[in-house]
mmCIF file of C-alpha atoms in Angstrom:
data_model
loop_
_atom_site.group_PDB
_atom_site.id
_atom_site.type_symbol
_atom_site.label_atom_id
_atom_site.label_comp_id
_atom_site.label_asym_id
_atom_site.label_seq_id
_atom_site.Cartn_x
_atom_site.Cartn_y
_atom_site.Cartn_z
ATOM 1 C CA MET A 1 -1.217 1.891 -27.336
ATOM 2 C CA SER A 2 -2.645 3.293 -24.542
ATOM 3 C CA ILE A 3 -0.283 4.903 -21.224
ATOM 4 C CA ALA A 4 0.437 3.067 -18.402
ATOM 5 C CA VAL A 5 -1.677 4.127 -14.962
ATOM 6 C CA ARG A 6 0.920 4.938 -12.197
ATOM 7 C CA VAL A 7 0.572 4.489 -8.624
ATOM 8 C CA ILE A 8 1.618 6.986 -7.081
ATOM 9 C CA PRO A 9 3.237 6.581 -3.024
ATOM 10 C CA CYS A 10 2.483 9.625 -1.045
ATOM 11 C CA LEU A 11 4.703 10.809 1.750
ATOM 12 C CA ASP A 12 3.104 14.115 4.304
ATOM 13 C CA VAL A 13 6.292 15.052 6.012
ATOM 14 C CA ASP A 14 6.023 16.913 9.245
ATOM 15 C CA ALA A 15 8.915 17.574 11.204
ATOM 16 C CA GLY A 16 10.826 15.989 8.658
ATOM 17 C CA ARG A 17 9.058 12.705 9.269
ATOM 18 C CA VAL A 18 6.439 11.277 7.134
ATOM 19 C CA VAL A 19 2.314 11.594 8.963
ATOM 20 C CA LYS A 20 -0.523 10.592 8.122
ATOM 21 C CA GLY A 21 -4.225 10.852 9.724
ATOM 22 C CA VAL A 22 -7.424 11.466 8.875
ATOM 23 C CA ASN A 23 -8.963 14.070 6.552
ATOM 24 C CA PHE A 24 -5.713 15.867 7.887
ATOM 25 C CA GLN A 25 -6.248 15.348 11.722
ATOM 26 C CA ASN A 26 -4.515 12.877 14.473
ATOM 27 C CA LEU A 27 -1.394 13.301 13.039
ATOM 28 C CA ARG A 28 0.892 10.542 13.641
ATOM 29 C CA ASP A 29 4.402 9.233 12.404
ATOM 30 C CA ALA A 30 4.708 6.230 9.439
ATOM 31 C CA GLY A 31 8.352 6.962 9.153
ATOM 32 C CA ASP A 32 11.950 8.270 7.809
ATOM 33 C CA PRO A 33 10.961 9.863 4.133
ATOM 34 C CA VAL A 34 13.963 8.992 2.982
ATOM 35 C CA GLU A 35 13.620 5.150 3.950
ATOM 36 C CA LEU A 36 9.841 5.235 2.583
ATOM 37 C CA ALA A 37 11.095 6.712 -1.177
ATOM 38 C CA ARG A 38 13.197 4.314 -0.527
ATOM 39 C CA GLU A 39 10.985 1.090 0.148
ATOM 40 C CA TYR A 40 8.893 2.885 -2.675
ATOM 41 C CA TYR A 41 10.947 2.537 -5.597
ATOM 42 C CA ARG A 42 11.918 -0.445 -4.493
ATOM 43 C CA GLN A 43 8.861 -2.005 -4.621
ATOM 44 C CA GLY A 44 7.581 -0.249 -7.652
ATOM 45 C CA ALA A 45 6.179 2.629 -7.588
ATOM 46 C CA ASP A 46 6.215 5.064 -10.854
ATOM 47 C CA GLU A 47 6.228 7.856 -8.970
ATOM 48 C CA LEU A 48 6.212 9.260 -5.736
ATOM 49 C CA THR A 49 4.912 12.463 -4.298
ATOM 50 C CA PHE A 50 6.272 14.114 -1.396
ATOM 51 C CA LEU A 51 4.229 17.061 0.213
ATOM 52 C CA ASP A 52 4.915 19.007 3.654
ATOM 53 C CA VAL A 53 1.484 19.310 4.869
ATOM 54 C CA THR A 54 2.331 22.673 7.056
ATOM 55 C CA ALA A 55 4.363 24.105 5.258
ATOM 56 C CA SER A 56 1.715 26.798 3.942
ATOM 57 C CA SER A 57 -0.022 27.374 7.249
ATOM 58 C CA LYS A 58 3.216 27.723 9.394
ATOM 59 C CA GLY A 59 4.452 30.140 6.809
ATOM 60 C CA ARG A 60 7.814 27.081 6.133
ATOM 61 C CA GLU A 61 9.571 26.992 3.031
ATOM 62 C CA THR A 62 9.710 22.980 1.572
ATOM 63 C CA THR A 63 12.337 21.367 3.687
ATOM 64 C CA TYR A 64 15.002 21.092 0.151
ATOM 65 C CA ASP A 65 17.574 18.964 2.324
ATOM 66 C CA MET A 66 15.183 16.697 2.168
ATOM 67 C CA VAL A 67 14.404 17.095 -1.548
ATOM 68 C CA ARG A 68 17.977 16.559 -2.248
ATOM 69 C CA ARG A 69 18.616 13.290 -0.164
ATOM 70 C CA THR A 70 14.461 11.914 -1.190
ATOM 71 C CA ALA A 71 15.844 12.565 -4.872
ATOM 72 C CA GLU A 72 19.494 10.855 -4.752
ATOM 73 C CA GLU A 73 17.225 7.394 -3.878
ATOM 74 C CA LEU A 74 14.756 7.242 -6.883
ATOM 75 C CA PHE A 75 15.444 7.274 -10.461
ATOM 76 C CA ILE A 76 11.078 7.596 -10.940
ATOM 77 C CA PRO A 77 9.484 11.342 -10.843
ATOM 78 C CA LEU A 78 10.130 13.086 -8.058
ATOM 79 C CA THR A 79 6.761 15.445 -6.858
ATOM 80 C CA VAL A 80 6.882 17.670 -4.297
ATOM 81 C CA GLY A 81 4.761 20.541 -3.024
ATOM 82 C CA GLY A 82 4.255 22.395 0.558
ATOM 83 C CA GLY A 83 4.323 25.826 0.450
ATOM 84 C CA VAL A 84 5.913 27.146 -3.107
ATOM 85 C CA ARG A 85 4.422 30.594 -3.824
ATOM 86 C CA THR A 86 6.598 31.645 -6.513
ATOM 87 C CA VAL A 87 8.199 30.735 -9.422
ATOM 88 C CA GLU A 88 11.477 30.852 -7.556
ATOM 89 C CA ASP A 89 9.964 28.588 -4.790
ATOM 90 C CA VAL A 90 9.841 25.841 -7.709
ATOM 91 C CA ASP A 91 12.824 26.765 -10.130
ATOM 92 C CA LYS A 92 15.043 26.039 -6.212
ATOM 93 C CA LEU A 93 12.524 22.872 -5.953
ATOM 94 C CA LEU A 94 13.983 21.234 -9.432
ATOM 95 C CA ARG A 95 17.479 21.781 -8.681
ATOM 96 C CA CYS A 96 17.221 20.012 -5.440
ATOM 97 C CA GLY A 97 16.255 17.455 -7.699
ATOM 98 C CA ALA A 98 12.696 17.601 -8.769
ATOM 99 C CA ASP A 99 10.811 16.326 -10.885
ATOM 100 C CA LYS A 100 7.470 17.615 -11.465
ATOM 101 C CA VAL A 101 6.447 20.895 -8.259
ATOM 102 C CA GLY A 102 2.932 20.919 -6.475
ATOM 103 C CA VAL A 103 0.634 23.833 -6.280
ATOM 104 C CA ASN A 104 -2.099 24.771 -4.241
ATOM 105 C CA THR A 105 -2.412 27.402 -2.365
ATOM 106 C CA ALA A 106 -0.100 30.115 -3.668
ATOM 107 C CA ALA A 107 -2.208 29.602 -6.881
ATOM 108 C CA ILE A 108 -5.679 29.805 -5.715
ATOM 109 C CA ASN A 109 -4.109 33.559 -4.552
ATOM 110 C CA ASP A 110 -2.982 34.333 -7.679
ATOM 111 C CA PRO A 111 -3.770 32.183 -10.422
ATOM 112 C CA ASP A 112 -0.861 34.132 -12.762
ATOM 113 C CA LEU A 113 0.942 31.632 -11.073
ATOM 114 C CA ILE A 114 0.264 28.497 -13.125
ATOM 115 C CA SER A 115 1.225 30.200 -16.043
ATOM 116 C CA GLN A 116 4.059 32.246 -15.129
ATOM 117 C CA VAL A 117 5.341 28.247 -13.897
ATOM 118 C CA ALA A 118 4.524 26.506 -17.481
ATOM 119 C CA ASP A 119 5.440 29.223 -19.516
ATOM 120 C CA ARG A 120 9.320 28.724 -17.963
ATOM 121 C CA PHE A 121 9.781 25.248 -17.251
ATOM 122 C CA GLY A 122 6.425 23.509 -18.783
ATOM 123 C CA ALA A 123 3.046 22.793 -18.306
ATOM 124 C CA GLN A 124 4.468 18.862 -17.283
ATOM 125 C CA VAL A 125 6.566 20.487 -14.687
ATOM 126 C CA LEU A 126 3.124 22.232 -12.944
ATOM 127 C CA VAL A 127 1.199 19.867 -11.115
ATOM 128 C CA LEU A 128 -1.845 21.294 -9.657
ATOM 129 C CA SER A 129 -3.707 20.429 -6.575
ATOM 130 C CA ILE A 130 -7.216 20.788 -5.093
ATOM 131 C CA ASP A 131 -8.397 19.704 -2.119
ATOM 132 C CA ALA A 132 -11.580 20.091 -1.944
ATOM 133 C CA ARG A 133 -14.966 19.003 0.354
ATOM 134 C CA ARG A 134 -18.233 18.479 -0.597
ATOM 135 C CA GLU A 135 -20.656 21.099 0.476
ATOM 136 C CA ASN A 136 -22.452 19.613 3.156
ATOM 137 C CA ASN A 137 -24.151 23.592 4.174
ATOM 138 C CA PRO A 138 -26.734 22.660 6.702
ATOM 139 C CA ASP A 139 -29.698 24.375 5.087
ATOM 140 C CA GLY A 140 -28.716 22.831 1.725
ATOM 141 C CA SER A 141 -27.318 25.851 0.391
ATOM 142 C CA ARG A 142 -24.344 25.912 -2.624
ATOM 143 C CA HIS A 143 -21.614 28.215 -3.084
ATOM 144 C CA THR A 144 -20.424 26.326 -5.712
ATOM 145 C CA GLN A 145 -22.298 24.936 -9.031
ATOM 146 C CA SER A 146 -20.978 21.583 -8.838
ATOM 147 C CA GLY A 147 -21.195 20.976 -5.474
ATOM 148 C CA TYR A 148 -17.036 20.454 -4.509
ATOM 149 C CA GLU A 149 -14.476 23.477 -2.684
ATOM 150 C CA VAL A 150 -11.716 24.123 -2.855
ATOM 151 C CA THR A 151 -10.461 24.512 0.845
ATOM 152 C CA THR A 152 -7.000 25.411 1.652
ATOM 153 C CA MET A 153 -4.801 24.356 5.184
ATOM 154 C CA GLY A 154 -5.305 21.515 5.759
ATOM 155 C CA GLY A 155 -8.810 21.250 4.182
ATOM 156 C CA LYS A 156 -9.609 23.819 7.193
ATOM 157 C CA HIS A 157 -9.845 27.283 5.718
ATOM 158 C CA ARG A 158 -12.951 27.075 2.067
ATOM 159 C CA THR A 159 -12.414 29.249 0.019
ATOM 160 C CA GLY A 160 -16.468 29.133 -1.938
ATOM 161 C CA ILE A 161 -14.682 28.251 -5.445
ATOM 162 C CA ASP A 162 -15.920 25.776 -7.557
ATOM 163 C CA ALA A 163 -13.296 21.982 -7.923
ATOM 164 C CA VAL A 164 -14.655 21.559 -11.042
ATOM 165 C CA GLU A 165 -15.012 24.847 -12.434
ATOM 166 C CA TRP A 166 -11.617 26.337 -10.930
ATOM 167 C CA ALA A 167 -9.797 22.700 -12.728
ATOM 168 C CA GLN A 168 -11.317 23.699 -15.973
ATOM 169 C CA LYS A 169 -9.457 28.057 -14.909
ATOM 170 C CA ALA A 170 -6.246 26.157 -13.888
ATOM 171 C CA ALA A 171 -5.678 24.041 -16.819
ATOM 172 C CA GLU A 172 -6.840 26.327 -19.138
ATOM 173 C CA LEU A 173 -3.867 28.249 -17.778
ATOM 174 C CA GLY A 174 -1.013 26.036 -17.768
ATOM 175 C CA ALA A 175 -1.647 23.501 -15.425
ATOM 176 C CA GLY A 176 0.121 20.121 -17.055
ATOM 177 C CA GLU A 177 -2.009 17.324 -14.721
ATOM 178 C CA ILE A 178 -4.236 17.404 -11.933
ATOM 179 C CA LEU A 179 -3.603 15.494 -7.803
ATOM 180 C CA LEU A 180 -7.737 15.766 -6.794
ATOM 181 C CA ASN A 181 -7.741 15.374 -2.979
ATOM 182 C CA SER A 182 -10.575 14.502 -1.846
ATOM 183 C CA MET A 183 -10.797 15.790 1.728
ATOM 184 C CA ASP A 184 -14.297 14.007 2.991
ATOM 185 C CA ALA A 185 -11.835 10.554 2.034
ATOM 186 C CA ASP A 186 -8.611 11.165 2.747
ATOM 187 C CA GLY A 187 -7.223 9.097 5.315
ATOM 188 C CA THR A 188 -11.395 6.906 6.018
ATOM 189 C CA GLN A 189 -10.330 4.458 3.759
ATOM 190 C CA ASP A 190 -13.407 4.055 2.239
ATOM 191 C CA GLY A 191 -12.837 4.925 -1.480
ATOM 192 C CA PHE A 192 -12.872 7.319 -3.577
ATOM 193 C CA ASP A 193 -14.741 9.706 -4.433
ATOM 194 C CA ILE A 194 -15.831 8.098 -8.088
ATOM 195 C CA GLU A 195 -18.533 11.117 -8.643
ATOM 196 C CA MET A 196 -15.686 14.152 -7.858
ATOM 197 C CA ILE A 197 -13.016 11.817 -10.553
ATOM 198 C CA ARG A 198 -16.311 12.103 -13.134
ATOM 199 C CA ASP A 199 -17.234 15.770 -12.606
ATOM 200 C CA VAL A 200 -13.445 16.995 -13.085
ATOM 201 C CA ARG A 201 -12.535 14.631 -15.619
ATOM 202 C CA SER A 202 -15.408 15.927 -17.949
ATOM 203 C CA VAL A 203 -13.711 19.384 -17.857
ATOM 204 C CA VAL A 204 -10.187 18.779 -18.683
ATOM 205 C CA SER A 205 -8.205 16.679 -20.027
ATOM 206 C CA VAL A 206 -4.842 16.477 -18.631
ATOM 207 C CA PRO A 207 -4.441 13.293 -16.490
ATOM 208 C CA ILE A 208 -5.429 13.579 -13.208
ATOM 209 C CA ILE A 209 -4.387 12.135 -10.419
ATOM 210 C CA ALA A 210 -7.211 10.415 -7.733
ATOM 211 C CA SER A 211 -6.171 10.860 -4.330
ATOM 212 C CA GLY A 212 -8.073 10.506 -0.520
ATOM 213 C CA GLY A 213 -9.813 7.388 0.236
ATOM 214 C CA ALA A 214 -7.570 4.504 -0.847
ATOM 215 C CA GLY A 215 -8.168 1.328 1.406
ATOM 216 C CA ARG A 216 -8.356 -1.894 -0.772
ATOM 217 C CA VAL A 217 -7.180 -3.425 -3.208
ATOM 218 C CA GLU A 218 -10.528 -2.825 -5.436
ATOM 219 C CA ASP A 219 -10.448 0.547 -4.310
ATOM 220 C CA PHE A 220 -7.977 1.150 -7.351
ATOM 221 C CA PRO A 221 -9.190 0.464 -10.486
ATOM 222 C CA PRO A 222 -12.847 2.103 -10.291
ATOM 223 C CA ALA A 223 -10.777 5.660 -9.960
ATOM 224 C CA ILE A 224 -9.428 4.808 -13.839
ATOM 225 C CA GLU A 225 -12.673 4.046 -15.130
ATOM 226 C CA ALA A 226 -13.786 7.349 -13.740
ATOM 227 C CA GLY A 227 -11.316 8.992 -15.381
ATOM 228 C CA ALA A 228 -8.756 9.504 -13.652
ATOM 229 C CA ASP A 229 -5.223 8.606 -15.213
ATOM 230 C CA ALA A 230 -3.006 7.380 -11.815
ATOM 231 C CA VAL A 231 -3.714 6.868 -8.536
ATOM 232 C CA LEU A 232 -1.803 7.990 -5.115
ATOM 233 C CA ALA A 233 -2.481 6.375 -1.500
ATOM 234 C CA ALA A 234 -0.743 6.800 1.997
ATOM 235 C CA SER A 235 -1.430 5.642 4.800
ATOM 236 C CA VAL A 236 -2.425 2.135 2.937
ATOM 237 C CA PHE A 237 1.386 1.812 1.711
ATOM 238 C CA HIS A 238 2.847 3.308 5.020
ATOM 239 C CA PHE A 239 1.055 1.140 7.582
ATOM 240 C CA GLY A 240 1.095 -2.312 5.400
ATOM 241 C CA GLN A 241 -1.845 -3.096 4.472
ATOM 242 C CA LEU A 242 -1.455 -3.143 1.106
ATOM 243 C CA THR A 243 1.596 -3.130 -1.287
ATOM 244 C CA ILE A 244 2.556 -1.460 -5.155
ATOM 245 C CA ALA A 245 2.033 -4.777 -6.503
ATOM 246 C CA GLN A 246 -1.265 -5.782 -5.287
ATOM 247 C CA VAL A 247 -2.675 -2.342 -6.187
ATOM 248 C CA LYS A 248 -1.205 -3.544 -9.959
ATOM 249 C CA GLU A 249 -2.463 -6.663 -10.290
ATOM 250 C CA GLU A 250 -5.654 -5.394 -8.939
ATOM 251 C CA LEU A 251 -5.464 -2.817 -11.604
ATOM 252 C CA ARG A 252 -4.534 -5.043 -14.626
ATOM 253 C CA ASN A 253 -7.331 -7.782 -13.766
ATOM 254 C CA ASN A 254 -9.605 -5.189 -13.807
ATOM 255 C CA GLY A 255 -7.786 -4.481 -17.915
ATOM 256 C CA HIS A 256 -5.778 -1.897 -17.192
ATOM 257 C CA GLU A 257 -2.307 -1.513 -18.276
ATOM 258 C CA VAL A 258 0.418 -1.111 -15.764
ATOM 259 C CA ARG A 259 4.211 -1.599 -16.081
ATOM 260 C CA LEU A 260 5.449 -4.466 -14.145
#
């Protein structure tokens, strides 16, 4: 029996409001996170992802109260990320109602955090978030073998780390899932980075959530065909361009099992 493809709205939160921009720039208000969570649950979202997009760069903790209020509205898995630095942060988020916790910068700074979280709570709790950019150096040089570089701080900081190699290492350390976000495609609505998904899929067996670039219903099936297990989108849902039902119908019409 095949596993149903998951459709996941993402709430990018800054200062208590859902925001969305292009390549994490020019953020505009998209609404109240608790209200949006309630609406996406009503629409049939399989999961919800909640990212405090400025927590790491501004040194703030995730707003636990908002997580608690959001979790109270949902009966589907909730993933929370942004500003998660320690095993204790993960513990607190789980106690607030999160089902899974996303880690990005802290895992890059200390890869052992991945195995520590997996050992204590189980691999299924840890979602490794990878914000990757294609290397487009003017002289044609590459810092990475794959050509995809891990970035942090909303894509502003280059790490020199190969995104494909990092995904493989993180899975080996115990990451239960990989949220693969194309920083080049993010917010552009030009489609997912299919090649990147395919390249990461070739080295990991854990589930991959494709993120960055969704604009039309036609963009979603190719991401699954490239190896993603779930598709994540934000602005197309927040601003009413697409509904979750439309995305699921397109996936089903292309032969992919979805939960109706």
